[in-house]
Coordinates of C-alpha atoms in Angstrom, one line a residue:
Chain A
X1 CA 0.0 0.0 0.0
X2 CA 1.3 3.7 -0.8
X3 CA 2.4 5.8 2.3
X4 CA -0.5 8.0 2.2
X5 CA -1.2 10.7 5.1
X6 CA -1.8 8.7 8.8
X7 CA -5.6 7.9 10.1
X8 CA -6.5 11.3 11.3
X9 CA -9.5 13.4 11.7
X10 CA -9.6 16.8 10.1
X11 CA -10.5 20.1 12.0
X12 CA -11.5 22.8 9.7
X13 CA -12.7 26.0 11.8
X14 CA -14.9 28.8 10.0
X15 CA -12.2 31.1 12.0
X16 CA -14.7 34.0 11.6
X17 CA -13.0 37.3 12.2
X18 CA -16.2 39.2 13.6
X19 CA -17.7 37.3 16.0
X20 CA -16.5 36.5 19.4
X21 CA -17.6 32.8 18.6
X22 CA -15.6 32.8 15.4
X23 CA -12.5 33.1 17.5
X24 CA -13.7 30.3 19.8
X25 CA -13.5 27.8 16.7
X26 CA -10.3 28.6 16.3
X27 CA -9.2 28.5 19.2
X28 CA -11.3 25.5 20.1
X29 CA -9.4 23.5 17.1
X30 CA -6.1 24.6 18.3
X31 CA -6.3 23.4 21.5
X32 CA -7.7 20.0 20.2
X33 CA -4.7 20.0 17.7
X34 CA -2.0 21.0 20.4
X35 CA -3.2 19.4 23.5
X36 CA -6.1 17.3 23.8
X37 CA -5.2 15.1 20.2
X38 CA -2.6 16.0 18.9
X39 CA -1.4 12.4 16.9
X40 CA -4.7 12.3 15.9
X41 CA -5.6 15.4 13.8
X42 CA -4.6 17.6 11.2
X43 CA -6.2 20.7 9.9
X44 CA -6.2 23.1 6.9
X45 CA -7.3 26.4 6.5
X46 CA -10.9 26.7 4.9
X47 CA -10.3 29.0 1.9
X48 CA -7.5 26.5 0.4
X49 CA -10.8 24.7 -0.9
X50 CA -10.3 27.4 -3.2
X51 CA -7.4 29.0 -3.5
X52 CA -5.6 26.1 -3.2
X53 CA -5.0 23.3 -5.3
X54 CA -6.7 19.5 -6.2
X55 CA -5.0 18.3 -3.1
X56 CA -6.0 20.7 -0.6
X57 CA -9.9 20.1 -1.9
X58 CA -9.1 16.1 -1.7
X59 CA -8.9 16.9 2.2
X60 CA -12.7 16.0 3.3
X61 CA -12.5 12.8 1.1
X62 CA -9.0 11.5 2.5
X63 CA -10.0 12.6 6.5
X64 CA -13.2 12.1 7.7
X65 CA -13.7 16.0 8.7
X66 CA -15.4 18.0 11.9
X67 CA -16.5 21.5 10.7
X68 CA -16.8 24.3 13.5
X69 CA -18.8 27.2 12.9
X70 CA -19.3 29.7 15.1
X71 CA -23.0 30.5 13.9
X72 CA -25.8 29.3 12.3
X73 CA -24.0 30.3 8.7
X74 CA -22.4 27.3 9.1
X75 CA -19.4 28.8 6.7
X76 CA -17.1 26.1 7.3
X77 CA -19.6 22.8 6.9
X78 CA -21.2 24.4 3.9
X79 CA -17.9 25.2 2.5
X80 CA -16.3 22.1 3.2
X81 CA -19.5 19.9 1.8
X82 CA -19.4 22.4 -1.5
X83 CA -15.9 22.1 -2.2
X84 CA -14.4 18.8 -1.0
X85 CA -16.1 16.9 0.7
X86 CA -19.3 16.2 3.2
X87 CA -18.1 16.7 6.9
X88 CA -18.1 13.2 8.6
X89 CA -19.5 16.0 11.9
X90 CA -20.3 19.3 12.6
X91 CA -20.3 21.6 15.4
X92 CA -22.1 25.0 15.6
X93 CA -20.6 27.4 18.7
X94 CA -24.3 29.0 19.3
X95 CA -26.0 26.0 19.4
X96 CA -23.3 24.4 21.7
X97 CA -23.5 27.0 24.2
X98 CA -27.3 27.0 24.1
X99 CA -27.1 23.4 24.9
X100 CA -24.7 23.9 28.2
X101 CA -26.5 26.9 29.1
X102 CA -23.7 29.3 29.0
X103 CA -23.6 32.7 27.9
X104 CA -22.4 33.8 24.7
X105 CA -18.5 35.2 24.7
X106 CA -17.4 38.7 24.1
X107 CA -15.0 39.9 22.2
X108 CA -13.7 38.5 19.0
X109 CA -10.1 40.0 19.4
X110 CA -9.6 38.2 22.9
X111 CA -12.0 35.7 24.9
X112 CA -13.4 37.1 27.5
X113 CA -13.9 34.3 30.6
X114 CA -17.5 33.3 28.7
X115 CA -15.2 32.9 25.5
X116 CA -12.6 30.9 27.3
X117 CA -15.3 28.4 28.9
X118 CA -16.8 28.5 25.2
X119 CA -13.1 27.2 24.0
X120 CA -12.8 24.4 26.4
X121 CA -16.6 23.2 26.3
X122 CA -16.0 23.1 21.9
X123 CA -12.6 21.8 22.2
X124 CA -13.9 19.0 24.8
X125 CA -17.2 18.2 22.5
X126 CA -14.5 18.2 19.4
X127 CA -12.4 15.4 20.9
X128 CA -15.0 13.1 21.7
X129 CA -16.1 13.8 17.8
X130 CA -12.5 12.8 17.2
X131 CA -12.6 9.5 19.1
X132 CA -15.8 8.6 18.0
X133 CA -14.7 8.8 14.2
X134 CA -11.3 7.2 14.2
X135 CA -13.7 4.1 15.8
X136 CA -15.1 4.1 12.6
X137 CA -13.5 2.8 9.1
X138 CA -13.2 5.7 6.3
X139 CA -13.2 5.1 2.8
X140 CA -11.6 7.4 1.2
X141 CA -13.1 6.5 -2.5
X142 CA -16.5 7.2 -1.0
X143 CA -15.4 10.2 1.3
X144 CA -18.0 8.2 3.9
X145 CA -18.2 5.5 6.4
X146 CA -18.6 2.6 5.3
X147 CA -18.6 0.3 8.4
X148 CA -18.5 0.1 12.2
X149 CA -14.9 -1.4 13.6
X150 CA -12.4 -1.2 16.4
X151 CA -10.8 2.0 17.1
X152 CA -7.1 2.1 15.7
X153 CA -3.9 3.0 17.1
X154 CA -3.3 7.0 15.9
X155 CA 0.1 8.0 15.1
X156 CA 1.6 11.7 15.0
X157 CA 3.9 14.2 16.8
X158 CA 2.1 16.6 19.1
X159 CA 2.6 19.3 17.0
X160 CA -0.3 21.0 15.1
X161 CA -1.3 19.1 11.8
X162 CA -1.2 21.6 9.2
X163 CA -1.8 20.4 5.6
X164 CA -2.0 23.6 3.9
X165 CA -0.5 23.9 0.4
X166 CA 0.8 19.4 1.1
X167 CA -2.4 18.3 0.3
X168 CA -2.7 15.1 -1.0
X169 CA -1.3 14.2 -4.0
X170 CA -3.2 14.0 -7.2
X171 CA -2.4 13.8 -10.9
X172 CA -4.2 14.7 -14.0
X173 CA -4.8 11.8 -16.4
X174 CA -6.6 11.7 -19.5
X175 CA -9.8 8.9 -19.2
X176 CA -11.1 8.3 -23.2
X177 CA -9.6 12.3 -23.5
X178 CA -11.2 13.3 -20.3
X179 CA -9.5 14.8 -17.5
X180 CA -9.5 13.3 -14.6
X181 CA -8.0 14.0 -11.5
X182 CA -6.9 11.0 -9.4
X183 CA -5.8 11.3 -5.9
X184 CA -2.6 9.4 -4.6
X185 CA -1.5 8.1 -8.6
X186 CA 2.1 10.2 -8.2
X187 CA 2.3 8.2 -4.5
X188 CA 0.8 4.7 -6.6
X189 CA 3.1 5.2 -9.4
X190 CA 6.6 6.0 -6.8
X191 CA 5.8 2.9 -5.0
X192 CA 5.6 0.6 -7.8
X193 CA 8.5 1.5 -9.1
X194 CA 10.0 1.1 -6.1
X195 CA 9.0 -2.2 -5.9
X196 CA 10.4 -3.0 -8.9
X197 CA 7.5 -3.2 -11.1
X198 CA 7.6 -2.9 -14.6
X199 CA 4.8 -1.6 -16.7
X200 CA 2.9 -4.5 -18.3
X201 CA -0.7 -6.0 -18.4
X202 CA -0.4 -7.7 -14.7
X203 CA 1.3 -4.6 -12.9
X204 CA -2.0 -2.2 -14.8
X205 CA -4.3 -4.5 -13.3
X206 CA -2.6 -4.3 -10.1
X207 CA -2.5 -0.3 -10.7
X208 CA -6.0 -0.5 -11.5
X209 CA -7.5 -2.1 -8.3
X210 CA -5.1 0.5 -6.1
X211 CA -6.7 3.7 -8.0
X212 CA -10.1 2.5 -7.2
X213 CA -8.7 2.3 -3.4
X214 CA -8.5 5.8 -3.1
X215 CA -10.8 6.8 -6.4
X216 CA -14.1 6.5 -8.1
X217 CA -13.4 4.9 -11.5
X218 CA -17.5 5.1 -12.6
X219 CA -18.8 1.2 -13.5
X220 CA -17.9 0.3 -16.9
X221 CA -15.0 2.4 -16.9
X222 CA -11.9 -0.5 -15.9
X223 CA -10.8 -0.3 -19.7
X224 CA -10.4 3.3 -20.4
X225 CA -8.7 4.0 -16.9
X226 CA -6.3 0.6 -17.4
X227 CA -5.3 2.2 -21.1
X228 CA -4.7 5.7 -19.3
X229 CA -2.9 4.1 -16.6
X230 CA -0.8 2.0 -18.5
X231 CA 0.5 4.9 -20.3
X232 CA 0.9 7.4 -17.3
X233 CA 3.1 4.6 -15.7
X234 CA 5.0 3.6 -18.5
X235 CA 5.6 7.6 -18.7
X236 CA 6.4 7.9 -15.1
X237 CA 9.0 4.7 -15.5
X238 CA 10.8 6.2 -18.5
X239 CA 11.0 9.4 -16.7
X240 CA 12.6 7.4 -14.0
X241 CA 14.7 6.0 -15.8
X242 CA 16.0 8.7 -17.4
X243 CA 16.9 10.8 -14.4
X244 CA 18.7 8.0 -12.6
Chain B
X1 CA -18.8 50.7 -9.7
X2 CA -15.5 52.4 -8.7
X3 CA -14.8 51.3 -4.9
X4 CA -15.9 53.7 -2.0
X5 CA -12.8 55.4 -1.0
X6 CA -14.2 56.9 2.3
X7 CA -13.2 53.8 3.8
X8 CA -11.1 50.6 3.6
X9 CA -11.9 47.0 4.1
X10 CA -9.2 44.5 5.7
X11 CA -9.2 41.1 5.2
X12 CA -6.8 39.3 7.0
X13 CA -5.9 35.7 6.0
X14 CA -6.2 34.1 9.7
X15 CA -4.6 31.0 8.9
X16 CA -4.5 28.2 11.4
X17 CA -1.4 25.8 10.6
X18 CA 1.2 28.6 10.8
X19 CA 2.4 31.5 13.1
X20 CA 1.8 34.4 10.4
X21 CA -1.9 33.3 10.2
X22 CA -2.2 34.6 13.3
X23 CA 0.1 37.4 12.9
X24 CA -2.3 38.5 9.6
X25 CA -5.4 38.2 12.4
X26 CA -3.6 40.0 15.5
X27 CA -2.7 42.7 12.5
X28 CA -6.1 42.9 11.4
X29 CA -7.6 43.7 14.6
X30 CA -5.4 46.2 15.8
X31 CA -5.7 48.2 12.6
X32 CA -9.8 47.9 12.5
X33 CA -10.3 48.3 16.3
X34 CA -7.4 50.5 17.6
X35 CA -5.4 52.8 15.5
X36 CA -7.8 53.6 12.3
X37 CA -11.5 52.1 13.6
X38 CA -13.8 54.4 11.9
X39 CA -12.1 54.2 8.5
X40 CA -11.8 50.6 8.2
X41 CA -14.1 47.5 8.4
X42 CA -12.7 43.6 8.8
X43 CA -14.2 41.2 6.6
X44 CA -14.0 37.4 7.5
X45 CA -12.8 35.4 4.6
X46 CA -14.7 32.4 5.7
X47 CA -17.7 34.6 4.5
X48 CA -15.8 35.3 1.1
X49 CA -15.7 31.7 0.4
X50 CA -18.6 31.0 1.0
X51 CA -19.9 33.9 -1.3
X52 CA -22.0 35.2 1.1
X53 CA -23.6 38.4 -0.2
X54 CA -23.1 41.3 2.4
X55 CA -19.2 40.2 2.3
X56 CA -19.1 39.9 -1.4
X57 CA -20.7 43.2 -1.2
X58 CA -18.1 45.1 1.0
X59 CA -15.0 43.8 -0.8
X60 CA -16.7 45.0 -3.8
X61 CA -17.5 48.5 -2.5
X62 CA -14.4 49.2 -0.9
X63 CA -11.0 48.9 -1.5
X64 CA -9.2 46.1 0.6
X65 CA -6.2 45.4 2.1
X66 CA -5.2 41.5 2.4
X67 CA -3.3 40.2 4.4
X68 CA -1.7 36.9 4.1
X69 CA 0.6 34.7 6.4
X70 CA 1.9 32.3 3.4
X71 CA 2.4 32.4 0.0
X72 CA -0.7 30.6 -1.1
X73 CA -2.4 34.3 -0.8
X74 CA -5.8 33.2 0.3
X75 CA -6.4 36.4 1.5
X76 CA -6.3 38.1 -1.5
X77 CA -6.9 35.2 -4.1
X78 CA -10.9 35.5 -2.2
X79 CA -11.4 39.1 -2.3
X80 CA -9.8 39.4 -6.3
X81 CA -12.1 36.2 -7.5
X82 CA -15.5 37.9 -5.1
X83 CA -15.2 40.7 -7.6
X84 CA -12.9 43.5 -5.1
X85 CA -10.2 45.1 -5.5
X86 CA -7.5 44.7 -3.7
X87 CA -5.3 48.1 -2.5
X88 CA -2.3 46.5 -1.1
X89 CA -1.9 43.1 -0.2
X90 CA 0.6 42.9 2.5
X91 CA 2.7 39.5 3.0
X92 CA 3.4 38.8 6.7
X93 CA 6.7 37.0 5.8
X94 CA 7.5 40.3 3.6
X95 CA 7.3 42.2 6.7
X96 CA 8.8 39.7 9.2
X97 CA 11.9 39.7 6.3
X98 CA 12.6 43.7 7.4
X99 CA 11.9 42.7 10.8
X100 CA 14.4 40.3 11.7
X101 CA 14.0 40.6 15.2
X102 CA 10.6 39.9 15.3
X103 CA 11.0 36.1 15.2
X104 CA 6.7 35.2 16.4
X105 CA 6.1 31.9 17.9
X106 CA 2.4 30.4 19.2
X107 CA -0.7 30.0 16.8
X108 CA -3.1 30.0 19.9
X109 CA -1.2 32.7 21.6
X110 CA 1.8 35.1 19.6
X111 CA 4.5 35.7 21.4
X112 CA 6.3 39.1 22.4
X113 CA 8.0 38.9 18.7
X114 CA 4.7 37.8 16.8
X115 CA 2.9 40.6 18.5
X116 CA 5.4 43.1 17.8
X117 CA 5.7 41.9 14.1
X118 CA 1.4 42.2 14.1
X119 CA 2.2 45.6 15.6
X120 CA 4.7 46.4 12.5
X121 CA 2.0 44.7 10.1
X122 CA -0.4 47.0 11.5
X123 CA 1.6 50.0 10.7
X124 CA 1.9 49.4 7.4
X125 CA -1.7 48.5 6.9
X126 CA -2.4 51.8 8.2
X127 CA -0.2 53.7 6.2
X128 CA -1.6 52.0 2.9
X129 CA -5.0 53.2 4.3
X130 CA -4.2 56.5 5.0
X131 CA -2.7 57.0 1.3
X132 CA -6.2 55.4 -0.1
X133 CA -8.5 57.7 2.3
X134 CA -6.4 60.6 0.7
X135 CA -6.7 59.6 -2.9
X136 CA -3.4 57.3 -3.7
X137 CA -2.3 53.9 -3.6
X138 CA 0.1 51.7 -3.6
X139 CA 1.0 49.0 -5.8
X140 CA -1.2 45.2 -5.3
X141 CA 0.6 42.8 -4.4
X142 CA 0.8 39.5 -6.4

């Protein structure tokens, strides 16, 4: 299997600038990344979705994703849903506090003690949204769950997960001379050739049922994506090849 | 429409993963709440990429000032593609590169050198608004 990005939740916090409970999401998601679960998140900031690249809108689909908003505009689940992926959970600031009773925060510059109690009572709801989804198994084809199973063992460095601008990998291929963007290929492609594998007919099979690991190849498709494949790797070899 | 010059919009990039996000939002808040707060409104880019209409509408009838902490340019990528214009766009590490000393440190909390570099951010914010309030302008940054 490729070494593609660790099993990890993502955190992606609206981080609105006006509101007091804007800057309890973001703080909220920083304390989850740098204290409470650090090994077992990542994060990226919410515009990359557009002014970043394939990779960056791959995010939702590769880590099943918590969105927190800090009102009822719900900037960072719609945004996230629209432009990679559904949110595996979502958490709305106004509608957490009016849950625990608590009074809304002042101040969006700096927390005031309601916004500080806001941050930890988020950040606490947040990590049990983080345990409960690494209990479940992700596809990342689908971008959904697919099943219930045992919790895994998280890996990481406490440090906060930031996947801004990394994203995940993704190459361009031409499918029957459409476009089509397919996440992990350039990781694919470097570990078969690692391994020693030499473009042929078994190796594009092999290709083939890795691609649909991490990718939607449509029914009826196998044939057009095997020719496209068998020619991007064969590329990707003599390129290789030529370098070395 | 030309933009409304009577006052300026700042949109700061308020990234999460890195230091100069939170530089770009420290930055932000001085200049809007502290040194020019009736001349200048903050805009929340969250809002921008969502295309919500009364942020959309701002960046589009005043000029902007972006401010970004990498060189991905969120900041100013959003307000350009929601139809603004944008003034100046400042780059934190632009600024942190003639302010050596200010090393910042923390994304939850700046320390002394990140607040100092927001503070030198926020200087040069103002200055870019001051020139648009009085009818120039500097160049955008790319």
């Amino acid at each position: 299997m490729p070494e593609l990005p660790g099993r990890k939740v993502g955190i992606v916090a609206c981080s609105g600038e006006e509101l007091a409970e804007g800057t309890v999401t973001r703080l909220a998601a920083l304390k989850v990344l740098e204290q409470l679960r650090p090994g077992e998140t990542v994060t990226i900031c919410l515009p990359l979705f557009l002014a970043g690249g394939e990779g960056d809108r791959a995010f939702a689909r590769f880590y099943p994703t918590i969105a927190l908003d800090g009102c009822e505009k719900r900037c960072a689940a719609r945004a996230t849903e629209q432009f990679s992926g559904k949110p595996a959970a979502s958490v709305v600031v106004t509608d957490l506090l009016a849950e625990h009773g608590l009074d809304r925060p002042q101040g969006a510059r700096r927390p005031d003690q309601s916004g500080r109690q806001a941050v930890d009572v988020t950040a606490d709801r947040v990590a049990d949204l983080v345990d409960d989804l690494l209990g479940g198994q992700w596809s990342r084809r689908s971008g959904s769950f697919v099943e219930t199973a045992p919790a895994t063992t998280a890996e990481g460095t406490p440090q906060v997960g930031c996947a801004c601008g990394s994203g995940i990998p993704v190459q361009t291929v031409a499918v029957d001379g459409q476009a089509v963007s397919l996440a992990a290929l350039p990781l694919i492609f470097e570990q078969f050739h690692g391994a020693g594998k030499a473009p042929g007919a078994d190796v594009t099979r092999e290709l083939l049922e890795t691609v649909k690991i991490y990718n939607d190849v449509p029914a009826g498709t196998d044939e057009a994506y095997a020719a496209a494949l068998a020619r991007e790797y064969a590329a990707f070899c003599g390129q290789a090849e030529s370098r070395s | 429409m030309s933009p409304d010059e009577s006052k300026v919009v700042v949109v700061p990039c308020s990234g999460i993963g890195k230091t100069y996000g939170t530089v770009s939002r420290e930055a932000a808040y001085e200049v809007t709440e502290d040194l020019r707060p009736g001349s200048t409104g903050l805009v929340a880019l969250s809002l921008l990429v969502l295309g919500d209409a009364d942020a959309r509408a701002a960046v589009q009838a005043h000029p902007a000032v972006t401010i970004d902490g990498c060189k991905l340019a969120c900041a100013a990528k959003m307000v350009q593609e929601s139809g603004g214009h944008v003034a100046q766009g400042i780059a934190v590490l632009d600024v942190y590169r003639r302010n050596r000393e200010l090393k910042p440190q923390g994304i939850a909390e700046l320390n002394e050198g990140g607040i100092l570099l927001a503070h030198a951010v926020a200087q040069e914010i103002t200055a870019v608004v001051d020139e648009v309030l009085a009818g120039e302008e500097g160049p955008t940054h790319a």
